[in-house]
Amino acid sequence: MLSLYVTLLVAIIVIYSSCELFVNAIEWVGRKFNVAQCAVGTILAAFGTALPESVVTLMAVAFNSSAEQKAIGIGAALGGPLVLGTISYAVVGLCIIFFRKKRDLGVEIDIDSKKLSRDQLWFVSIFIFKVLMGLFIFSLKPLAGILFLAAYAFYFYKEMGAECVISEEVMEPLTFQPKKKDPTVFWVLSQTFISLMLIFISSHLFVKNLEALSVSWNMSPLIVSLLISPIATELPEILNAVIWVRQGKETLALGNISGAMMIQTTIPTALGLFFTPWLFDFHLIWAGCMTLLSIFYLLLTLKQDKLSPQRLVYAGGFYLLFSCIFFIN
């Protein structure tokens, strides 16, 4: 048992350190390849940090024949967006409050509200269909998975070509070339790939040991897939948010979260539709409902131009509400 706890602690430290390397490198990737800074968060960073949870779903639904493992895969596909749409946004709000004295803007949030609203609308439009797919039985579900992949491809295309309103960000030196004002492409890409590999390995190690710990505590597979595993697999996004908010770059932090949500509502869903019946029970339906309620709340806040750190923190309340419903039933 002690080795499990030590391994979990070491994995968290490695994940955080790897995220430090990654967010530093991915900003330079955007600069080197002329990627709009808003797309750095929603596409480049999100694609990298979404790897752990996508792999968890793939391994569970495609390479395991047991119904329990497939259930874990479906739960992870619902639990990921739930954690991102509630806890991750709450973490951003808490970090803005916590680092307010070190930030030039204090508790003010410098974001493109229209861009963030558009991202949330993208997510809601697709996520609703994701939930509806889990309520009905029909033979063409695997073909529907192709539509979810196509939806992300279209989102990717639109984001890479979109214009965004964003203030000029101060670029920190590349960690692998700290004395160079303009690092080489080779070292920028090397740091990106190395940090992604470390994130992937340490996240996989964290999830595996967390699952082993849950078995020793006699937890049900549903608790692991909906409440425990998603928090573990979303650690890169959460830690990226902490790092970027500390640097006063909440646009990148929020973009990373919204971009990861788009990946989570399309690619794992497609995998689930390809390899499982994709049918939801009571708990999965409630996970979908709480995710939608949280995003509707954020959309309403953005529409009223009242987004604040405190209101972001309130989004975490939907996860607490889901946890209460989960254990009551």
mmCIF file of N, CA, C and O in Angstrom, residues 18 36 44 63 85 103 124 137 144 170 172 182 192 202 209 215 232 261 263 266 286 291 293-294 310 314:
data_model
loop_
_atom_site.group_PDB
_atom_site.id
_atom_site.type_symbol
_atom_site.label_atom_id
_atom_site.label_comp_id
_atom_site.label_asym_id
_atom_site.label_seq_id
_atom_site.Cartn_x
_atom_site.Cartn_y
_atom_site.Cartn_z
ATOM 1 N N SER A 18 6.327 17.948 -16.081
ATOM 2 C CA SER A 18 6.189 17.751 -17.523
ATOM 3 C C SER A 18 5.273 18.813 -18.130
ATOM 4 O O SER A 18 5.523 19.289 -19.250
ATOM 5 N N ALA A 36 -2.271 30.898 -34.572
ATOM 6 C CA ALA A 36 -2.929 31.918 -33.757
ATOM 7 C C ALA A 36 -2.890 31.506 -32.294
ATOM 8 O O ALA A 36 -3.092 30.337 -31.963
ATOM 9 N N LEU A 44 -3.451 22.927 -30.113
ATOM 10 C CA LEU A 44 -2.146 22.319 -29.861
ATOM 11 C C LEU A 44 -2.029 21.766 -28.444
ATOM 12 O O LEU A 44 -1.686 20.595 -28.246
ATOM 13 N N PHE A 63 -9.541 -3.135 -26.390
ATOM 14 C CA PHE A 63 -8.624 -4.238 -26.109
ATOM 15 C C PHE A 63 -9.011 -5.040 -24.880
ATOM 16 O O PHE A 63 -8.223 -5.805 -24.355
ATOM 17 N N GLY A 85 -15.591 20.340 -17.475
ATOM 18 C CA GLY A 85 -16.615 21.384 -17.465
ATOM 19 C C GLY A 85 -16.971 21.892 -16.082
ATOM 20 O O GLY A 85 -17.726 22.863 -15.963
ATOM 21 N N ARG A 103 -0.275 38.651 -10.142
ATOM 22 C CA ARG A 103 -0.770 38.896 -11.486
ATOM 23 C C ARG A 103 -0.939 40.394 -11.742
ATOM 24 O O ARG A 103 -1.384 41.132 -10.869
ATOM 25 N N VAL A 124 -21.487 22.058 -26.523
ATOM 26 C CA VAL A 124 -22.865 21.712 -26.164
ATOM 27 C C VAL A 124 -23.591 21.065 -27.339
ATOM 28 O O VAL A 124 -24.300 20.061 -27.183
ATOM 29 N N ILE A 137 -31.314 2.442 -28.758
ATOM 30 C CA ILE A 137 -30.672 1.288 -29.374
ATOM 31 C C ILE A 137 -30.996 1.283 -30.868
ATOM 32 O O ILE A 137 -32.171 1.282 -31.255
ATOM 33 N N ALA A 144 -22.321 6.261 -36.687
ATOM 34 C CA ALA A 144 -22.431 7.582 -36.059
ATOM 35 C C ALA A 144 -21.098 8.030 -35.494
ATOM 36 O O ALA A 144 -20.821 9.232 -35.390
ATOM 37 N N VAL A 170 3.853 37.772 -23.164
ATOM 38 C CA VAL A 170 5.302 37.735 -23.000
ATOM 39 C C VAL A 170 5.753 36.286 -23.078
ATOM 40 O O VAL A 170 5.278 35.432 -22.343
ATOM 41 N N GLU A 172 8.279 33.372 -22.410
ATOM 42 C CA GLU A 172 9.391 33.000 -21.556
ATOM 43 C C GLU A 172 10.401 32.205 -22.364
ATOM 44 O O GLU A 172 10.041 31.515 -23.328
ATOM 45 N N ASP A 182 15.499 33.483 -29.237
ATOM 46 C CA ASP A 182 14.766 32.835 -30.316
ATOM 47 C C ASP A 182 15.289 31.400 -30.470
ATOM 48 O O ASP A 182 16.217 31.155 -31.246
ATOM 49 N N THR A 192 8.817 19.674 -26.737
ATOM 50 C CA THR A 192 7.395 19.333 -26.831
ATOM 51 C C THR A 192 7.188 17.827 -26.778
ATOM 52 O O THR A 192 6.368 17.329 -25.995
ATOM 53 N N SER A 202 3.600 9.175 -17.197
ATOM 54 C CA SER A 202 3.272 9.421 -15.793
ATOM 55 C C SER A 202 1.764 9.395 -15.550
ATOM 56 O O SER A 202 1.304 8.915 -14.512
ATOM 57 N N ASN A 209 -2.157 2.935 -11.009
ATOM 58 C CA ASN A 209 -2.012 2.794 -9.561
ATOM 59 C C ASN A 209 -3.258 3.259 -8.824
ATOM 60 O O ASN A 209 -3.594 2.727 -7.759
ATOM 61 N N VAL A 215 -9.245 -0.848 -6.134
ATOM 62 C CA VAL A 215 -9.543 -2.272 -5.933
ATOM 63 C C VAL A 215 -9.279 -2.671 -4.492
ATOM 64 O O VAL A 215 -10.066 -3.399 -3.870
ATOM 65 N N ALA A 232 -7.968 11.877 -12.552
ATOM 66 C CA ALA A 232 -6.573 11.528 -12.786
ATOM 67 C C ALA A 232 -6.148 11.849 -14.212
ATOM 68 O O ALA A 232 -5.093 12.456 -14.447
ATOM 69 N N MET A 261 -12.188 19.696 -24.007
ATOM 70 C CA MET A 261 -13.586 19.269 -23.937
ATOM 71 C C MET A 261 -14.099 18.856 -25.307
ATOM 72 O O MET A 261 -14.861 17.893 -25.435
ATOM 73 N N ILE A 263 -12.282 17.593 -27.742
ATOM 74 C CA ILE A 263 -11.693 16.290 -28.036
ATOM 75 C C ILE A 263 -12.424 15.205 -27.262
ATOM 76 O O ILE A 263 -12.762 14.145 -27.806
ATOM 77 N N THR A 266 -15.790 14.060 -28.662
ATOM 78 C CA THR A 266 -15.814 13.513 -30.019
ATOM 79 C C THR A 266 -15.027 12.212 -30.143
ATOM 80 O O THR A 266 -15.597 11.159 -30.442
ATOM 81 N N TRP A 286 -26.960 11.156 -15.555
ATOM 82 C CA TRP A 286 -26.787 12.291 -14.655
ATOM 83 C C TRP A 286 -25.443 12.985 -14.875
ATOM 84 O O TRP A 286 -25.338 14.210 -14.742
ATOM 85 N N THR A 291 -22.928 17.946 -16.642
ATOM 86 C CA THR A 291 -21.982 18.605 -17.546
ATOM 87 C C THR A 291 -22.683 19.698 -18.338
ATOM 88 O O THR A 291 -22.191 20.822 -18.444
ATOM 89 N N LEU A 293 -25.499 21.276 -17.591
ATOM 90 C CA LEU A 293 -25.930 22.360 -16.707
ATOM 91 C C LEU A 293 -24.775 23.310 -16.395
ATOM 92 O O LEU A 293 -24.952 24.533 -16.365
ATOM 93 N N SER A 294 -23.588 22.752 -16.172
ATOM 94 C CA SER A 294 -22.425 23.588 -15.876
ATOM 95 C C SER A 294 -22.076 24.482 -17.063
ATOM 96 O O SER A 294 -21.800 25.683 -16.895
ATOM 97 N N GLN A 310 -14.868 34.080 -9.097
ATOM 98 C CA GLN A 310 -15.845 33.475 -8.195
ATOM 99 C C GLN A 310 -16.875 32.653 -8.962
ATOM 100 O O GLN A 310 -17.245 31.553 -8.547
ATOM 101 N N TYR A 314 -17.833 28.529 -8.899
ATOM 102 C CA TYR A 314 -19.168 27.959 -8.702
ATOM 103 C C TYR A 314 -19.436 26.777 -9.641
ATOM 104 O O TYR A 314 -20.265 25.913 -9.333
#
